[in-house]
Amino acid sequence: MSNEDPRTQELVDEFTRRFGAEPALLARAPGRVNLIGEHTDYNDGFVLPIALYRDIRIALRPRTDRTVRAYSLEYDDWYEFSIDDLKYDEDVLWSNYMMGMAWVLEEQGVRLQGMDAVVSGNVPRASGLSSSAALEVATGKALLVASGQPDAVIGVPLATSAQRADNKFVGVNCGIMDQFISVLGAEDNALLIDCRSLEYRLIPFPAQAALVIGNTKASRSLAGSAYNERRSQCEQGVALLQQELPDIAALRDVTSEQLEAHKHLLPELVYRRCRHVVSENERVMQTVDCAKRGDLAEAGRLMDASHASLRDDYEVSNGPSTPWSTPCAAPATHRRRDGRQWLRHRPGRAGQRTGRGRRHLRPLSQSHQHLAGNLHQPPRPRRARAGTGVTLLAKSAAATLMASRLLDKEDPG
């Protein structure tokens, strides 16, 4: 199989130079941008991300022992670890996402083998495009196929495994969105995710719109931000609201009307944090309705409202929302501290196409159909093939045979 593009060829060449043999396989996982639904995922809410063609790629060759030797092309840095001795490294931060995935998969009973690997990504770091989640997911795929168990953890379980690596090994108390979209994103679609039930469905991206991602040079890093503080404030809000609303378990369960009726229970700062999350959940479902009917002007208004809420209530964004659209379109804008996305009306196909992934539709739970509308239950999906997110690279006969056997090996469970 010929290599797909110059990036892949560069990875193959670098692997051959570093390890003295060609890689057998390529694992990949995309970054993402979230259209709307910011800081709702860890509050059991709704999000609407879209996967990007920018991704993390790992060229690999399995080893017979339990050692992982990895070279990062962008960092120009080596790292080696034993799967039998996984410890957080404060000095080489990128290594922790790889070790975290090994730790989680082993914890789940998957017996891993080591690998030689060259890692490369064109998802900008600390930009809010989820390079860390993409590295976790790509590493999970790489470790599984290197161990001859590519189907052992796939789909939603792979996403939740990557989230657990972030939460328990890396130490970032993130929600499920970033890992989920990296695993399950589909071309030309956004993905509506119910972060409580993990039910989801594809939302076609409007053909008359282009997604433009800008870089304002404002760095963002979850591990170095007030992320955990915001989550704690939301949890405090739920605990206080439960005095009058005992049936709620998260801000997902609170309506704007209920929040306003019981705001006297909350400190002002906690109230504003809660107001963002509650109103943002409502904006997500309204945006889905806009996408269905192609109403980009209203979608833009909702994105502007989301930005204002993030800036004023959640205090994780800055600056005014700058209109950026073609003269024929109403402004449809959204800018956050990480400086990323605008929805721009234009004739023709979407300018930013989304990453590839498996289609899988499931209905949201009955208690939330007042927000999500009625969704249908499709037939049970076929089991994913081993090669999902994994590409055969080897050219030599021996390496090709080895890679083919790894991809075809059945899940022992």
XYZ file of C-alpha atoms in Angstrom:
413
model
C 0.000 0.000 0.000
C 1.460 3.354 -0.985
C 1.825 6.006 1.689
C -1.011 8.499 1.589
C 0.700 11.888 1.710
C 3.991 13.657 2.413
C 3.372 13.662 6.178
C 3.021 9.907 6.280
C 6.064 9.449 4.057
C 8.090 11.720 6.322
C 7.018 9.609 9.287
C 8.006 6.394 7.517
C 11.371 7.818 6.532
C 12.043 9.098 10.055
C 11.108 5.748 11.577
C 13.432 3.917 9.205
C 16.250 6.331 10.019
C 15.736 6.096 13.786
C 15.100 2.363 14.114
C 16.889 0.884 11.122
C 13.787 -0.819 9.727
C 10.519 0.278 8.186
C 7.378 0.642 10.316
C 4.603 -1.884 9.898
C 1.586 0.219 10.779
C 0.289 3.759 11.181
C -2.211 4.713 13.894
C -3.949 8.081 13.752
C -6.542 10.146 15.589
C -7.894 13.627 14.745
C -8.060 16.817 16.713
C -11.327 18.652 17.054
C -13.036 21.996 17.322
C -16.216 22.419 19.332
C -18.925 24.332 17.503
C -20.860 24.998 20.693
C -21.265 23.415 24.108
C -18.304 24.713 26.103
C -17.692 23.341 29.614
C -20.933 21.382 29.493
C -19.361 17.931 29.097
C -18.206 17.538 32.691
C -21.621 18.804 33.805
C -23.377 15.840 32.104
C -24.569 18.137 29.317
C -24.617 18.335 25.522
C -21.765 19.208 23.155
C -21.470 19.619 19.389
C -17.847 19.074 18.284
C -16.498 18.379 14.819
C -13.376 16.337 14.000
C -10.588 17.867 11.914
C -8.205 16.529 9.320
C -5.337 17.719 11.503
C -4.294 14.674 13.492
C -1.729 12.772 15.532
C 0.002 9.938 13.689
C 2.105 7.139 15.130
C 4.246 4.985 12.845
C 4.996 1.796 14.721
C 6.542 -1.620 14.702
C 5.640 -4.158 17.411
C 8.274 -5.451 19.816
C 8.411 -8.837 21.513
C 8.977 -7.348 24.979
C 7.046 -4.809 27.081
C 9.157 -1.755 26.262
C 7.864 1.278 24.367
C 10.505 3.360 22.602
C 9.020 6.556 21.171
C 10.511 9.440 19.239
C 8.560 12.699 18.893
C 9.202 14.366 15.565
C 7.993 17.817 16.666
C 9.772 17.792 20.031
C 12.869 16.086 18.583
C 12.910 14.015 21.735
C 13.172 10.348 22.710
C 11.262 8.633 25.480
C 11.383 5.026 26.617
C 9.242 3.303 29.223
C 8.333 -0.164 30.397
C 4.659 -1.125 30.477
C 5.500 -2.854 33.776
C 6.702 0.400 35.375
C 4.419 3.305 34.479
C 5.080 6.503 36.425
C 4.108 10.108 35.735
C 7.034 12.121 34.382
C 7.000 15.815 35.287
C 9.841 16.604 32.892
C 8.542 15.034 29.655
C 4.861 15.897 29.647
C 3.943 14.428 26.257
C 5.050 10.989 27.415
C 2.359 10.897 30.112
C -0.460 10.694 27.567
C 1.135 7.604 26.063
C 1.902 5.988 29.421
C -1.590 6.854 30.638
C -3.176 4.886 27.799
C -0.943 1.892 28.525
C -1.898 2.093 32.207
C -5.645 2.197 31.475
C -5.597 -0.645 28.944
C -3.593 -2.846 31.294
C -5.991 -1.943 34.107
C -8.818 -3.202 31.894
C -7.127 -6.562 31.463
C -5.558 -6.048 28.030
C -2.099 -7.607 28.043
C 0.052 -5.246 26.014
C 3.285 -5.692 24.128
C 5.798 -2.970 23.493
C 6.475 -1.091 20.291
C 8.933 1.159 18.559
C 7.157 4.349 17.497
C 7.642 7.708 15.843
C 4.983 10.239 16.841
C 4.006 13.284 14.813
C 1.120 15.722 14.923
C -0.059 18.798 13.082
C -2.712 19.631 15.688
C -1.317 22.839 17.247
C -0.383 22.300 20.893
C -2.098 24.311 23.650
C -4.535 25.737 21.098
C -7.808 24.210 22.256
C -7.880 21.720 19.358
C -7.375 18.691 21.637
C -3.935 17.502 20.612
C -3.630 15.639 23.921
C -6.844 13.652 23.379
C -5.730 12.826 19.836
C -2.391 11.569 21.199
C -4.190 9.393 23.750
C -6.531 7.878 21.174
C -3.762 7.305 18.614
C -1.608 5.703 21.309
C -4.461 3.427 22.347
C -4.923 2.243 18.760
C -1.172 1.779 18.327
C -0.728 -0.235 21.528
C -3.710 -2.447 20.777
C -2.630 -3.293 17.242
C 0.998 -3.783 18.333
C -0.297 -6.312 20.863
C -2.341 -8.196 18.264
C -5.621 -7.119 19.884
C -6.907 -4.275 17.682
C -10.566 -5.016 18.427
C -10.177 -5.428 22.191
C -11.200 -1.820 22.944
C -13.011 0.142 20.226
C -15.639 2.855 19.849
C -17.071 4.350 23.032
C -14.939 2.161 25.348
C -11.797 3.463 23.644
C -12.977 7.046 24.188
C -13.771 6.462 27.864
C -10.408 4.732 28.313
C -8.639 7.795 26.918
C -10.659 10.041 29.222
C -9.681 7.902 32.197
C -6.021 8.217 31.199
C -6.416 11.995 31.315
C -8.335 11.978 34.598
C -6.376 9.404 36.600
C -2.871 9.358 35.132
C -2.290 12.804 33.631
C -4.354 14.503 36.336
C -6.730 16.648 34.263
C -10.338 16.298 35.373
C -11.684 16.662 31.829
C -15.000 15.546 30.403
C -15.553 13.020 27.635
C -15.951 15.279 24.593
C -12.384 15.504 23.264
C -11.682 11.782 23.295
C -15.184 10.938 22.091
C -15.040 13.026 18.923
C -11.482 11.835 18.191
C -12.746 8.248 18.159
C -16.191 8.684 16.601
C -16.049 11.765 14.373
C -17.336 11.342 10.818
C -16.610 13.216 7.616
C -18.803 16.260 6.878
C -20.679 15.883 10.174
C -20.657 17.360 13.634
C -21.398 14.979 16.500
C -24.109 15.679 19.072
C -23.039 13.974 22.290
C -25.082 13.418 25.424
C -22.246 13.417 27.956
C -24.298 11.657 30.614
C -25.595 8.648 28.694
C -22.875 8.741 25.979
C -25.608 8.519 23.367
C -24.796 10.391 20.200
C -25.803 11.131 16.635
C -24.287 12.705 13.562
C -25.422 16.202 12.599
C -24.687 17.026 8.933
C -22.558 20.147 8.587
C -24.427 22.698 6.424
C -23.157 22.454 2.837
C -23.461 26.228 2.373
C -21.126 26.973 5.305
C -17.375 26.919 5.806
C -15.712 26.402 9.166
C -12.746 28.736 9.571
C -10.330 28.205 12.441
C -8.183 31.191 13.368
C -5.150 31.439 15.630
C -5.095 34.436 17.975
C -1.818 33.213 19.546
C -3.538 32.847 22.925
C -2.207 29.637 24.443
C -4.488 27.273 26.303
C -3.526 24.233 28.344
C -6.035 22.333 30.452
C -3.427 21.123 32.910
C -2.176 24.684 33.461
C -5.530 26.482 33.512
C -8.298 26.986 36.071
C -10.132 23.999 34.571
C -10.403 22.002 37.793
C -11.470 25.151 39.669
C -14.364 25.742 37.274
C -15.504 22.167 37.644
C -15.436 22.459 41.426
C -17.551 25.639 41.274
C -20.154 23.867 39.143
C -20.286 20.974 41.590
C -20.697 23.455 44.439
C -23.620 25.008 42.585
C -25.331 21.633 42.212
C -24.879 20.858 45.914
C -26.468 24.170 46.906
C -29.330 23.894 44.415
C -30.159 20.417 45.704
C -31.548 22.055 48.832
C -34.556 23.104 46.744
C -34.136 20.757 43.765
C -33.313 17.384 45.383
C -33.748 15.389 42.150
C -30.922 17.061 40.231
C -27.567 15.291 39.882
C -25.756 17.829 37.672
C -26.311 21.212 36.055
C -27.611 19.257 33.068
C -30.814 18.728 35.080
C -31.424 22.425 35.743
C -33.415 24.729 33.455
C -32.796 28.451 33.138
C -36.130 29.106 34.878
C -35.175 26.915 37.842
C -31.768 28.554 38.135
C -33.258 32.036 38.216
C -35.892 30.974 40.758
C -33.226 29.627 43.139
C -30.288 31.931 42.481
C -30.529 33.217 46.064
C -28.973 29.900 47.169
C -25.752 30.594 45.289
C -22.794 32.926 45.761
C -22.650 35.381 42.870
C -19.591 33.812 41.269
C -21.005 30.283 41.474
C -24.311 31.534 40.069
C -22.582 32.969 37.008
C -20.679 29.734 36.425
C -23.943 27.807 36.627
C -25.755 30.273 34.374
C -23.234 29.683 31.629
C -23.569 25.897 31.751
C -27.363 25.851 31.930
C -27.821 28.343 29.096
C -25.087 26.690 27.008
C -26.881 23.343 27.102
C -29.954 25.056 25.714
C -27.905 26.761 22.999
C -26.464 23.435 21.850
C -29.894 21.981 21.127
C -31.020 25.209 19.471
C -27.938 25.086 17.233
C -28.783 21.529 16.199
C -32.221 22.771 15.140
C -30.560 25.586 13.162
C -28.348 23.076 11.355
C -31.370 21.009 10.379
C -33.090 23.949 8.744
C -29.924 25.646 7.444
C -30.409 28.806 9.502
C -26.815 30.042 9.714
C -27.760 33.532 10.862
C -29.445 32.166 13.986
C -26.573 29.728 14.521
C -24.237 32.729 14.447
C -26.347 34.560 17.012
C -26.170 31.514 19.295
C -22.388 31.344 18.875
C -22.107 35.030 19.765
C -24.236 34.407 22.862
C -22.018 31.453 23.766
C -18.914 33.627 23.462
C -20.433 36.360 25.653
C -21.353 33.780 28.279
C -17.866 32.236 28.233
C -16.311 35.694 28.561
C -18.599 37.212 31.171
C -19.988 34.311 33.227
C -17.354 31.583 32.915
C -14.387 33.922 32.424
C -12.454 31.657 30.077
C -12.549 33.865 26.990
C -11.607 37.424 26.193
C -12.073 40.230 23.715
C -15.101 41.139 21.632
C -16.536 38.705 19.141
C -15.351 40.049 15.785
C -17.813 39.664 12.883
C -16.190 37.830 9.993
C -18.452 36.830 7.155
C -19.131 37.346 3.507
C -21.161 40.476 2.689
C -24.198 38.397 1.795
C -24.377 36.688 5.165
C -25.395 37.821 8.603
C -22.460 37.744 11.016
C -22.035 34.281 12.457
C -19.061 34.469 14.738
C -17.501 32.887 17.782
C -14.109 33.511 19.338
C -12.665 32.178 22.561
C -9.423 32.610 24.460
C -7.906 29.834 22.375
C -8.815 31.891 19.353
C -10.420 29.414 17.079
C -13.623 29.255 15.245
C -15.913 31.250 13.051
C -18.863 29.901 11.106
C -18.886 31.600 7.755
C -21.701 31.503 5.222
C -20.691 30.849 1.673
C -22.126 29.034 -1.317
C -20.860 25.566 -2.084
C -19.421 22.782 0.053
C -18.136 23.123 3.561
C -14.622 24.538 3.591
C -13.371 22.578 6.605
C -14.288 18.959 6.181
C -14.312 16.747 9.196
C -12.275 13.735 10.202
C -13.227 10.194 9.319
C -14.919 7.861 11.769
C -17.561 5.207 12.301
C -21.233 6.066 11.962
C -23.294 5.068 14.955
C -26.648 6.570 15.912
C -28.427 6.029 19.195
C -31.361 7.850 20.791
C -30.984 10.162 23.745
C -32.667 9.058 26.939
C -36.412 9.653 27.349
C -35.954 12.232 30.100
C -34.052 14.538 27.739
C -36.227 14.345 24.650
C -37.740 17.710 25.578
C -34.351 19.125 24.565
C -33.176 16.735 21.909
C -36.355 15.809 20.084
C -37.193 12.287 18.969
C -34.331 10.221 17.570
C -34.628 6.822 15.983
C -32.949 3.582 17.056
C -30.901 2.174 14.156
C -29.899 -1.462 13.727
C -27.076 -2.609 15.956
C -23.827 -1.667 14.207
C -21.464 -4.295 12.917
C -18.298 -4.814 14.881
C -15.621 -2.367 13.845
C -12.831 -3.741 11.728
C -9.399 -3.880 13.224
C -8.102 -1.319 10.783
C -10.280 1.571 11.995
C -7.754 4.380 12.427
C -4.882 2.003 11.614
C -3.141 1.799 8.224
C -0.809 -0.850 6.839
C 2.497 0.809 5.932
C 4.978 -2.015 5.422
C 6.427 -2.652 1.979
C 8.731 -5.598 2.601
C 7.157 -9.039 2.452
C 8.087 -9.967 6.027
C 6.843 -6.705 7.524
C 3.653 -6.829 5.476
C 2.917 -10.363 6.697
C 3.505 -9.310 10.309
C 1.226 -6.278 9.995
C -1.508 -8.232 8.236
C -1.522 -10.854 10.969
C -1.819 -8.155 13.639
C -4.753 -6.513 11.873
C -6.564 -9.811 11.300
C -6.027 -11.251 14.764
C -9.293 -11.764 16.597
C -10.080 -10.203 19.936
C -9.327 -12.894 22.544
C -12.262 -11.701 24.667
